[in-house]
């Protein structure tokens, strides 16, 4: 515990942090008495994972608590076949393929977008789908495709961009859509046998869009507590304590620690745009989790003209996860990253094999970056 | 991608299309304000308001204290510079 004081000083309100840590330890000890395993709490969102590692929250936890770092990093769970689809489209010589920078390094079965760009494809990083649309307007003789990634947080942005394209009559623009939804995915996780999670820290910015009600099935059907949380370390500590108190009292419910940003009903304008532009896919593939029913969206028939899959007559690539990956076991907290033989050997942030090593929000990459290999073995 | 970045609405760019200018850490850029606009008020009502911007879209109105805390968080986790550079159209992440 070298430098505890200095560590605590990193918090915006060190005294509050100290109190929360103490209260968490006491509550977890009461819950853990008589149990043969630690209380396991899953943070769903990759942003939370990042904060947990940056502030070493996990390292500061008593042994009675462990985190399971959930599936909420959209770049991490992008399957290999989808990267191959993106590259296939980007190789068309009339195409300007646009993407968020995070997706550039994700390995497909046939390399990454960054490698495709080096090989001559016109692939450009953009900050916003609006920038991709502006590129389309400025280059009427080219086809601009935007790689639409992310959970419910970014889904409204691409839906609104399609509505804007239609209003502006911009026709040389389309989406390669791989938006994914967290609710069916949480359900799929909970339906796994031997799922060792006792409660959830819920994704704050997904809830900002969809509200808190869609999470009600966790307490109602699975007896699981969920607390929608903000992203500051103090938010996460407070949310963790709220989850623990629910576990202790045996009254699971959905609580909202992030009221300052998350309305119970979400954002109606954002949801209306999503409902207008998208429809649920029968199934969607996830790196590390396999295929999950109704866990993604595609453009609704009325907007098919903006669907790159249709425009380029794409046959979707299927590429199974590489051999030796145990991302699924890490995701649900069955094993820790360093229990996977690939971790730090054939799977590193420079050459990621599995989902969780792909982005800094992935659990394995975070362990690798912040704790190195010191916990291995 | 999921954290967003706080900025303050500084001007209305296109009332009919819901576009405002937002200042984020000294950088100004066009932001879609449809999700935070009051349908019964002109966009100019947003000027001076802090908003949380996700990939070019204002998704939530926040107060100044929240904005400051979030900017501090982004700086501490090493995301602030990357986010601001990306907003300016600079390639920093790959």
Short mmCIF file of C-alpha atoms in Angstrom, two decimals:
data_model
loop_
_atom_site.label_atom_id
_atom_site.label_comp_id
_atom_site.label_asym_id
_atom_site.label_seq_id
_atom_site.Cartn_x
_atom_site.Cartn_y
_atom_site.Cartn_z
CA UNK A 1 0.00 0.00 0.00
CA UNK A 2 2.81 2.25 -0.95
CA UNK A 3 1.68 5.88 -1.11
CA UNK A 4 -1.87 5.48 0.17
CA UNK A 5 -2.15 9.14 1.10
CA UNK A 6 -0.91 10.33 -2.23
CA UNK A 7 -3.38 7.98 -3.86
CA UNK A 8 -6.32 9.27 -1.86
CA UNK A 9 -5.30 12.81 -2.72
CA UNK A 10 -6.11 12.04 -6.32
CA UNK A 11 -9.79 12.06 -5.48
CA UNK A 12 -11.72 15.28 -5.82
CA UNK A 13 -12.90 14.87 -2.23
CA UNK A 14 -10.35 12.69 -0.43
CA UNK A 15 -12.31 12.59 2.85
CA UNK A 16 -15.41 11.34 1.05
CA UNK A 17 -13.34 8.75 -0.81
CA UNK A 18 -11.85 7.54 2.48
CA UNK A 19 -15.32 7.20 4.01
CA UNK A 20 -16.66 5.32 1.00
CA UNK A 21 -13.74 2.90 0.98
CA UNK A 22 -14.28 2.22 4.68
CA UNK A 23 -18.02 1.76 4.35
CA UNK A 24 -17.57 -0.55 1.33
CA UNK A 25 -15.11 -2.70 3.26
CA UNK A 26 -17.40 -3.03 6.28
CA UNK A 27 -20.48 -3.80 4.18
CA UNK A 28 -18.64 -6.31 1.98
CA UNK A 29 -17.26 -8.07 5.06
CA UNK A 30 -20.79 -8.50 6.47
CA UNK A 31 -22.02 -9.90 3.13
CA UNK A 32 -19.01 -12.14 2.62
CA UNK A 33 -19.28 -13.77 6.06
CA UNK A 34 -20.34 -17.34 5.42
CA UNK A 35 -19.71 -17.23 1.68
CA UNK A 36 -16.96 -19.15 -0.04
CA UNK A 37 -16.23 -16.61 -2.75
CA UNK A 38 -15.85 -12.85 -2.98
CA UNK A 39 -18.80 -10.60 -3.74
CA UNK A 40 -18.53 -10.09 -7.50
CA UNK A 41 -19.76 -6.86 -9.05
CA UNK A 42 -19.84 -6.32 -12.81
CA UNK A 43 -19.31 -2.86 -14.21
CA UNK A 44 -20.99 -3.01 -17.60
CA UNK A 45 -19.41 -0.01 -19.29
CA UNK A 46 -15.88 0.24 -20.65
CA UNK A 47 -15.69 3.83 -19.41
CA UNK A 48 -16.19 2.57 -15.87
CA UNK A 49 -13.51 -0.08 -16.44
CA UNK A 50 -11.11 2.66 -17.46
CA UNK A 51 -11.83 4.71 -14.33
CA UNK A 52 -11.54 1.64 -12.08
CA UNK A 53 -8.04 0.97 -13.38
CA UNK A 54 -6.86 4.55 -13.61
CA UNK A 55 -7.68 5.15 -9.94
CA UNK A 56 -6.69 1.62 -8.88
CA UNK A 57 -10.09 1.12 -7.28
CA UNK A 58 -9.83 -2.64 -7.64
CA UNK A 59 -6.42 -2.79 -6.01
CA UNK A 60 -7.85 -0.81 -3.06
CA UNK A 61 -10.75 -3.19 -2.54
CA UNK A 62 -10.79 -5.70 0.30
CA UNK A 63 -10.39 -9.35 -0.73
CA UNK A 64 -14.10 -9.83 -0.18
CA UNK A 65 -14.88 -7.85 -3.37
CA UNK A 66 -13.94 -8.46 -6.96
CA UNK A 67 -14.94 -6.73 -10.16
CA UNK A 68 -16.03 -8.54 -13.32
CA UNK A 69 -15.26 -6.17 -16.16
CA UNK A 70 -18.28 -6.47 -18.42
CA UNK A 71 -18.92 -6.37 -22.16
CA UNK A 72 -19.47 -2.62 -22.55
CA UNK A 73 -16.54 -1.71 -24.76
CA UNK A 74 -17.95 -1.59 -28.30
CA UNK A 75 -14.55 -1.68 -29.94
CA UNK A 76 -13.56 -4.76 -27.93
CA UNK A 77 -16.60 -6.78 -28.91
CA UNK A 78 -16.40 -5.94 -32.63
CA UNK A 79 -16.15 -9.38 -34.27
CA UNK A 80 -13.43 -10.27 -36.74
CA UNK A 81 -15.90 -10.83 -39.58
CA UNK A 82 -17.25 -7.30 -39.25
CA UNK A 83 -13.77 -5.83 -39.57
CA UNK A 84 -13.35 -7.93 -42.72
CA UNK A 85 -16.65 -6.50 -44.03
CA UNK A 86 -15.38 -2.98 -43.38
CA UNK A 87 -12.16 -3.68 -45.25
CA UNK A 88 -14.03 -5.24 -48.17
CA UNK A 89 -16.06 -2.04 -48.55
CA UNK A 90 -13.09 0.25 -48.00
CA UNK A 91 -11.25 -1.44 -50.87
CA UNK A 92 -13.77 -0.20 -53.44
CA UNK A 93 -11.88 2.53 -55.21
CA UNK A 94 -14.78 4.99 -55.20
CA UNK A 95 -15.17 4.64 -51.43
CA UNK A 96 -13.99 6.95 -48.68
CA UNK A 97 -14.38 4.77 -45.60
CA UNK A 98 -14.76 6.75 -42.38
CA UNK A 99 -14.50 5.49 -38.82
CA UNK A 100 -13.85 6.46 -35.22
CA UNK A 101 -10.15 6.11 -34.52
CA UNK A 102 -10.69 3.41 -31.88
CA UNK A 103 -11.72 0.89 -34.53
CA UNK A 104 -8.59 1.24 -36.65
CA UNK A 105 -6.45 -1.31 -34.82
CA UNK A 106 -9.08 -3.98 -34.24
CA UNK A 107 -7.84 -7.14 -35.95
CA UNK A 108 -10.09 -8.92 -38.41
CA UNK A 109 -9.34 -12.32 -39.89
CA UNK A 110 -7.59 -10.46 -42.71
CA UNK A 111 -5.84 -7.66 -40.90
CA UNK A 112 -7.02 -4.33 -39.49
CA UNK A 113 -8.30 -1.13 -41.04
CA UNK A 114 -4.94 0.48 -40.36
CA UNK A 115 -3.28 -2.24 -42.43
CA UNK A 116 -5.89 -1.84 -45.18
CA UNK A 117 -5.15 1.89 -45.25
CA UNK A 118 -1.43 1.21 -45.54
CA UNK A 119 -2.27 -1.06 -48.49
CA UNK A 120 -3.99 1.81 -50.27
CA UNK A 121 -7.62 1.94 -49.15
CA UNK A 122 -8.95 5.47 -48.53
CA UNK A 123 -9.79 5.17 -44.85
CA UNK A 124 -10.19 8.31 -42.77
CA UNK A 125 -10.66 8.92 -39.06
CA UNK A 126 -13.53 11.17 -38.13
CA UNK A 127 -14.69 12.47 -34.77
CA UNK A 128 -18.36 12.45 -35.65
CA UNK A 129 -20.73 10.92 -38.21
CA UNK A 130 -21.50 14.57 -39.05
CA UNK A 131 -17.93 14.89 -40.32
CA UNK A 132 -18.44 11.83 -42.53
CA UNK A 133 -21.59 13.41 -43.94
CA UNK A 134 -19.67 16.64 -44.61
CA UNK A 135 -17.07 14.60 -46.51
CA UNK A 136 -19.86 13.14 -48.65
CA UNK A 137 -21.16 16.61 -49.45
CA UNK A 138 -17.67 17.82 -50.35
CA UNK A 139 -16.92 14.76 -52.52
CA UNK A 140 -20.00 14.15 -54.67
CA UNK A 141 -18.09 11.83 -57.01
CA UNK A 142 -17.11 9.48 -54.15
CA UNK A 143 -19.10 7.09 -51.96
CA UNK A 144 -18.64 7.92 -48.28
CA UNK A 145 -19.30 5.08 -45.84
CA UNK A 146 -19.36 5.57 -42.07
CA UNK A 147 -18.66 2.63 -39.75
CA UNK A 148 -21.51 3.02 -37.27
CA UNK A 149 -20.30 1.49 -34.00
CA UNK A 150 -21.27 1.71 -30.41
CA UNK A 151 -24.03 1.07 -27.94
CA UNK A 152 -27.18 3.11 -27.36
CA UNK A 153 -24.99 6.10 -26.45
CA UNK A 154 -23.83 6.68 -30.04
CA UNK A 155 -26.83 5.17 -31.85
CA UNK A 156 -28.80 8.47 -31.84
CA UNK A 157 -25.87 10.28 -33.48
CA UNK A 158 -25.87 8.03 -36.54
CA UNK A 159 -29.68 7.93 -36.71
CA UNK A 160 -29.81 11.74 -36.66
CA UNK A 161 -27.06 11.86 -39.29
CA UNK A 162 -29.16 9.67 -41.61
CA UNK A 163 -32.16 11.96 -41.08
CA UNK A 164 -29.90 14.92 -41.85
CA UNK A 165 -28.57 13.21 -45.03
CA UNK A 166 -32.14 12.67 -46.19
CA UNK A 167 -33.12 16.28 -45.47
CA UNK A 168 -30.06 17.56 -47.34
CA UNK A 169 -30.63 15.09 -50.19
CA UNK A 170 -27.08 13.73 -49.88
CA UNK A 171 -27.10 10.40 -51.68
CA UNK A 172 -23.45 9.32 -51.71
CA UNK A 173 -23.48 8.46 -48.01
CA UNK A 174 -24.18 5.19 -46.22
CA UNK A 175 -23.62 3.39 -42.93
CA UNK A 176 -21.95 0.07 -42.28
CA UNK A 177 -24.02 -0.47 -39.18
CA UNK A 178 -22.73 -2.49 -36.25
CA UNK A 179 -24.56 -0.77 -33.43
CA UNK A 180 -25.19 -3.12 -30.53
CA UNK A 181 -27.59 -3.01 -27.62
CA UNK A 182 -26.76 -3.75 -24.02
CA UNK A 183 -30.09 -5.00 -22.69
CA UNK A 184 -30.30 -8.31 -24.65
CA UNK A 185 -26.62 -8.82 -23.92
CA UNK A 186 -27.06 -8.49 -20.17
CA UNK A 187 -29.93 -10.96 -20.41
CA UNK A 188 -27.74 -13.41 -22.37
CA UNK A 189 -25.02 -13.12 -19.72
CA UNK A 190 -27.50 -13.69 -16.90
CA UNK A 191 -28.92 -16.76 -18.63
CA UNK A 192 -25.51 -18.43 -18.73
CA UNK A 193 -25.20 -21.26 -16.25
CA UNK A 194 -22.71 -20.60 -13.48
CA UNK A 195 -22.81 -16.81 -13.78
CA UNK A 196 -20.93 -15.66 -10.70
CA UNK A 197 -22.01 -12.01 -10.55
CA UNK A 198 -23.88 -10.61 -7.52
CA UNK A 199 -24.76 -7.14 -8.78
CA UNK A 200 -24.19 -4.55 -11.48
CA UNK A 201 -22.85 -1.05 -11.87
CA UNK A 202 -24.99 0.18 -14.77
CA UNK A 203 -23.80 2.16 -17.81
CA UNK A 204 -24.46 5.86 -17.19
CA UNK A 205 -24.47 7.15 -20.73
CA UNK A 206 -26.50 4.27 -22.18
CA UNK A 207 -29.07 5.09 -19.49
CA UNK A 208 -28.83 8.79 -20.39
CA UNK A 209 -30.33 7.74 -23.75
CA UNK A 210 -32.65 4.82 -22.89
CA UNK A 211 -33.50 5.72 -19.28
CA UNK A 212 -33.45 3.39 -16.29
CA UNK A 213 -36.62 1.36 -16.89
CA UNK A 214 -35.15 -1.06 -19.47
CA UNK A 215 -32.91 -2.37 -16.66
CA UNK A 216 -35.86 -3.37 -14.46
CA UNK A 217 -35.68 -6.99 -15.62
CA UNK A 218 -32.46 -7.48 -13.68
CA UNK A 219 -34.05 -7.22 -10.22
CA UNK A 220 -37.45 -8.48 -11.36
CA UNK A 221 -36.40 -11.60 -13.28
CA UNK A 222 -32.90 -12.34 -12.01
CA UNK A 223 -32.87 -10.86 -8.50
CA UNK A 224 -29.87 -8.72 -9.47
CA UNK A 225 -29.25 -5.19 -8.16
CA UNK A 226 -28.17 -2.52 -10.65
CA UNK A 227 -27.08 1.03 -9.92
CA UNK A 228 -26.71 3.39 -12.89
CA UNK A 229 -23.45 5.21 -12.25
CA UNK A 230 -21.50 8.28 -13.23
CA UNK A 231 -17.89 8.04 -14.33
CA UNK A 232 -15.89 9.78 -11.66
CA UNK A 233 -14.12 7.50 -9.21
CA UNK A 234 -16.32 8.85 -6.41
CA UNK A 235 -19.41 7.98 -8.49
CA UNK A 236 -18.21 4.41 -8.89
CA UNK A 237 -17.41 4.03 -5.19
CA UNK A 238 -20.80 5.41 -4.24
CA UNK A 239 -22.57 3.16 -6.77
CA UNK A 240 -20.66 0.13 -5.52
CA UNK A 241 -21.77 0.88 -1.98
CA UNK A 242 -25.39 1.23 -3.15
CA UNK A 243 -25.16 -2.18 -4.87
CA UNK A 244 -23.65 -3.76 -1.77
CA UNK A 245 -26.41 -2.35 0.42
CA UNK A 246 -29.01 -3.85 -1.90
CA UNK A 247 -27.28 -7.23 -1.70
CA UNK A 248 -27.14 -7.01 2.07
CA UNK A 249 -30.80 -6.13 2.51
CA UNK A 250 -31.87 -8.70 -0.10
CA UNK A 251 -33.97 -6.11 -1.93
CA UNK A 252 -32.60 -5.82 -5.45
CA UNK A 253 -33.76 -2.86 -7.51
CA UNK A 254 -32.65 -0.38 -10.15
CA UNK A 255 -31.22 2.76 -8.58
CA UNK A 256 -29.88 5.87 -10.27
CA UNK A 257 -26.71 7.33 -8.79
CA UNK A 258 -26.20 9.53 -11.89
CA UNK A 259 -29.38 11.59 -11.66
CA UNK A 260 -27.52 14.73 -12.62
CA UNK A 261 -27.28 13.36 -16.18
CA UNK A 262 -29.68 10.40 -16.40
CA UNK A 263 -33.43 11.12 -16.47
CA UNK A 264 -35.57 8.08 -15.59
CA UNK A 265 -37.16 8.24 -19.05
CA UNK A 266 -33.95 8.80 -21.00
CA UNK A 267 -33.73 11.22 -23.92
CA UNK A 268 -36.94 11.23 -25.91
CA UNK A 269 -35.59 13.02 -29.01
CA UNK A 270 -32.70 10.57 -29.21
CA UNK A 271 -34.95 7.53 -28.78
CA UNK A 272 -37.39 8.82 -31.41
CA UNK A 273 -34.60 9.14 -33.99
CA UNK A 274 -33.33 5.63 -33.19
CA UNK A 275 -36.84 4.17 -33.45
CA UNK A 276 -37.38 5.87 -36.79
CA UNK A 277 -34.13 4.87 -38.48
CA UNK A 278 -33.25 1.46 -37.03
CA UNK A 279 -34.80 -1.96 -36.60
CA UNK A 280 -33.63 -4.88 -34.48
CA UNK A 281 -31.48 -7.52 -36.17
CA UNK A 282 -32.59 -11.11 -35.52
CA UNK A 283 -29.11 -11.75 -34.14
CA UNK A 284 -25.76 -10.08 -33.82
CA UNK A 285 -22.27 -11.46 -33.42
CA UNK A 286 -19.97 -10.37 -30.59
CA UNK A 287 -16.28 -10.97 -30.24
CA UNK A 288 -15.82 -13.08 -27.13
CA UNK A 289 -19.54 -13.76 -26.59
CA UNK A 290 -20.70 -15.46 -29.79
CA UNK A 291 -24.08 -14.73 -31.34
CA UNK A 292 -26.75 -13.03 -29.23
CA UNK A 293 -30.37 -12.77 -30.40
CA UNK A 294 -31.72 -9.27 -31.05
CA UNK A 295 -28.58 -7.60 -29.72
CA UNK A 296 -27.94 -5.25 -32.62
CA UNK A 297 -29.73 -2.99 -35.08
CA UNK A 298 -29.72 -2.32 -38.81
CA UNK A 299 -31.31 0.38 -40.95
CA UNK A 300 -35.07 -0.04 -41.22
CA UNK A 301 -36.45 -0.81 -44.72
CA UNK A 302 -37.45 2.83 -45.28
CA UNK A 303 -33.77 3.83 -44.95
CA UNK A 304 -32.19 0.93 -46.84
CA UNK A 305 -30.80 3.31 -49.42
CA UNK A 306 -28.33 4.41 -46.74
CA UNK A 307 -27.34 0.85 -45.82
CA UNK A 308 -23.82 0.03 -47.03
CA UNK A 309 -24.57 -3.71 -46.82
CA UNK A 310 -27.22 -3.19 -49.51
CA UNK A 311 -25.38 -0.57 -51.50
CA UNK A 312 -22.27 -2.71 -51.89
CA UNK A 313 -24.19 -6.00 -52.04
CA UNK A 314 -22.09 -7.23 -49.15
CA UNK A 315 -22.02 -10.87 -48.19
CA UNK A 316 -21.34 -10.76 -44.48
CA UNK A 317 -18.08 -12.36 -43.41
CA UNK A 318 -18.10 -14.86 -40.60
CA UNK A 319 -14.85 -15.44 -38.76
CA UNK A 320 -14.81 -17.33 -35.47
CA UNK A 321 -12.85 -15.92 -32.56
CA UNK A 322 -9.24 -17.06 -32.57
CA UNK A 323 -8.24 -20.26 -30.77
CA UNK A 324 -6.92 -19.89 -27.28
CA UNK A 325 -9.09 -16.89 -26.32
CA UNK A 326 -10.81 -17.09 -22.96
CA UNK A 327 -12.44 -13.66 -23.18
CA UNK A 328 -15.85 -15.04 -22.31
CA UNK A 329 -14.57 -16.51 -19.02
CA UNK A 330 -12.85 -13.22 -18.17
CA UNK A 331 -15.93 -11.19 -19.12
CA UNK A 332 -18.19 -12.97 -16.68
CA UNK A 333 -15.56 -13.09 -13.94
CA UNK A 334 -15.00 -16.85 -14.02
CA UNK A 335 -11.27 -16.32 -14.44
CA UNK A 336 -8.97 -13.34 -14.09
CA UNK A 337 -7.07 -12.12 -17.17
CA UNK A 338 -3.76 -13.59 -16.03
CA UNK A 339 -5.39 -17.03 -15.77
CA UNK A 340 -5.64 -17.07 -19.58
CA UNK A 341 -2.59 -18.66 -21.21
CA UNK A 342 -2.68 -16.14 -24.05
CA UNK A 343 -2.55 -13.08 -21.73
CA UNK A 344 0.68 -11.19 -22.24
CA UNK A 345 2.16 -14.00 -24.35
CA UNK A 346 0.41 -14.29 -27.71
CA UNK A 347 -2.17 -11.63 -26.77
CA UNK A 348 -0.85 -8.11 -26.07
CA UNK A 349 -2.13 -4.58 -26.75
CA UNK A 350 0.24 -4.37 -29.74
CA UNK A 351 -1.04 -7.67 -31.15
CA UNK A 352 -4.41 -8.33 -29.56
CA UNK A 353 -5.83 -11.80 -30.04
CA UNK A 354 -8.96 -11.41 -27.97
CA UNK A 355 -11.62 -8.78 -27.51
CA UNK A 356 -10.51 -7.59 -24.11
CA UNK A 357 -7.00 -6.72 -25.23
CA UNK A 358 -8.18 -4.56 -28.13
CA UNK A 359 -8.96 -1.22 -26.52
CA UNK A 360 -7.80 0.55 -23.36
CA UNK A 361 -11.35 0.03 -22.08
CA UNK A 362 -10.99 -3.74 -22.30
CA UNK A 363 -10.22 -5.54 -19.04
CA UNK A 364 -7.13 -7.39 -20.29
CA UNK A 365 -5.59 -4.32 -21.89
CA UNK A 366 -6.27 -2.37 -18.70
CA UNK A 367 -4.58 -5.00 -16.54
CA UNK A 368 -1.68 -5.13 -18.95
CA UNK A 369 -1.29 -1.36 -19.04
CA UNK A 370 -1.80 -0.54 -15.39
CA UNK A 371 -0.52 -3.62 -13.63
CA UNK A 372 1.78 -5.17 -16.19
CA UNK A 373 2.40 -8.83 -15.73
CA UNK A 374 3.09 -8.57 -12.02
CA UNK A 375 -0.03 -10.44 -11.02
CA UNK A 376 0.56 -13.22 -13.49
CA UNK A 377 1.25 -16.45 -11.65
CA UNK B 1 -16.51 7.18 -27.22
CA UNK B 2 -18.82 6.59 -24.29
CA UNK B 3 -17.56 9.28 -21.91
CA UNK B 4 -18.34 12.32 -24.03
CA UNK B 5 -16.88 15.74 -23.37
CA UNK B 6 -18.42 18.86 -21.79
CA UNK B 7 -18.63 22.10 -23.73
CA UNK B 8 -20.51 25.38 -23.60
CA UNK B 9 -22.89 26.48 -26.33
CA UNK B 10 -21.47 29.69 -27.79
CA UNK B 11 -23.64 30.44 -30.86
CA UNK B 12 -26.46 29.24 -33.06
CA UNK B 13 -25.18 28.06 -36.46
CA UNK B 14 -28.30 26.74 -38.16
CA UNK B 15 -31.65 27.12 -36.43
CA UNK B 16 -33.59 25.04 -38.98
CA UNK B 17 -31.14 22.13 -38.76
CA UNK B 18 -30.51 22.21 -35.01
CA UNK B 19 -26.82 23.08 -35.23
CA UNK B 20 -25.03 25.13 -32.58
CA UNK B 21 -21.42 26.05 -31.98
CA UNK B 22 -19.95 24.57 -28.82
CA UNK B 23 -16.70 25.59 -27.20
CA UNK B 24 -14.75 22.69 -25.73
CA UNK B 25 -11.44 23.44 -24.04
CA UNK B 26 -10.87 26.43 -26.30
CA UNK B 27 -11.88 24.58 -29.48
CA UNK B 28 -15.08 25.59 -31.25
CA UNK B 29 -17.02 23.18 -33.40
CA UNK B 30 -20.47 22.56 -34.84
CA UNK B 31 -22.61 20.31 -32.67
CA UNK B 32 -26.05 18.87 -33.27
CA UNK B 33 -28.32 20.12 -30.47
CA UNK B 34 -31.54 18.33 -31.41
CA UNK B 35 -31.42 16.04 -28.35
CA UNK B 36 -31.09 18.87 -25.82
CA UNK B 37 -33.15 21.61 -27.50
CA UNK B 38 -36.49 22.66 -26.07
CA UNK B 39 -38.90 22.16 -28.99
CA UNK B 40 -40.85 25.25 -27.95
CA UNK B 41 -37.89 27.62 -27.69
CA UNK B 42 -35.37 28.97 -30.21
CA UNK B 43 -31.90 27.42 -30.14
CA UNK B 44 -30.54 30.72 -28.85
CA UNK B 45 -32.02 29.75 -25.48
CA UNK B 46 -29.15 27.24 -25.23
CA UNK B 47 -26.39 29.85 -25.50
CA UNK B 48 -24.25 29.75 -22.38
CA UNK B 49 -25.53 26.30 -21.41
CA UNK B 50 -23.06 23.49 -20.66
CA UNK B 51 -23.76 20.29 -22.55
CA UNK B 52 -22.22 16.84 -22.69
CA UNK B 53 -21.13 16.19 -26.28
CA UNK B 54 -20.89 12.66 -27.66
CA UNK B 55 -19.34 12.31 -31.15
CA UNK B 56 -20.62 15.73 -32.21
CA UNK B 57 -24.07 15.53 -30.61
CA UNK B 58 -25.11 17.30 -27.42
CA UNK B 59 -26.81 14.54 -25.43
CA UNK B 60 -27.40 16.13 -22.03
CA UNK B 61 -27.50 19.54 -20.40
CA UNK B 62 -25.23 19.69 -17.38
CA UNK B 63 -24.30 22.33 -14.83
CA UNK B 64 -20.96 24.05 -14.72
CA UNK B 65 -19.68 22.11 -11.70
CA UNK B 66 -20.46 18.82 -13.45
CA UNK B 67 -18.69 20.08 -16.57
CA UNK B 68 -15.57 20.98 -14.59
CA UNK B 69 -15.51 17.65 -12.79
CA UNK B 70 -15.87 15.74 -16.05
CA UNK B 71 -13.12 17.77 -17.75
CA UNK B 72 -10.87 16.98 -14.82
CA UNK B 73 -11.72 13.28 -15.05
CA UNK B 74 -10.97 13.23 -18.79
CA UNK B 75 -7.63 14.93 -18.20
CA UNK B 76 -6.71 12.48 -15.45
CA UNK B 77 -7.53 9.37 -17.46
CA UNK B 78 -5.58 10.78 -20.39
CA UNK B 79 -8.55 11.20 -22.75
CA UNK B 80 -8.91 14.98 -22.88
CA UNK B 81 -6.20 15.80 -25.41
CA UNK B 82 -7.19 12.92 -27.68
CA UNK B 83 -10.84 13.96 -27.61
CA UNK B 84 -10.12 17.63 -28.30
CA UNK B 85 -7.68 16.78 -31.10
CA UNK B 86 -10.22 14.43 -32.65
CA UNK B 87 -12.84 17.21 -32.53
CA UNK B 88 -10.48 19.42 -34.49
CA UNK B 89 -10.17 16.72 -37.11
CA UNK B 90 -6.63 15.71 -36.19
CA UNK B 91 -5.67 12.08 -36.41
CA UNK B 92 -4.25 11.15 -33.03
CA UNK B 93 -5.66 7.78 -32.21
CA UNK B 94 -4.29 5.41 -34.77
#
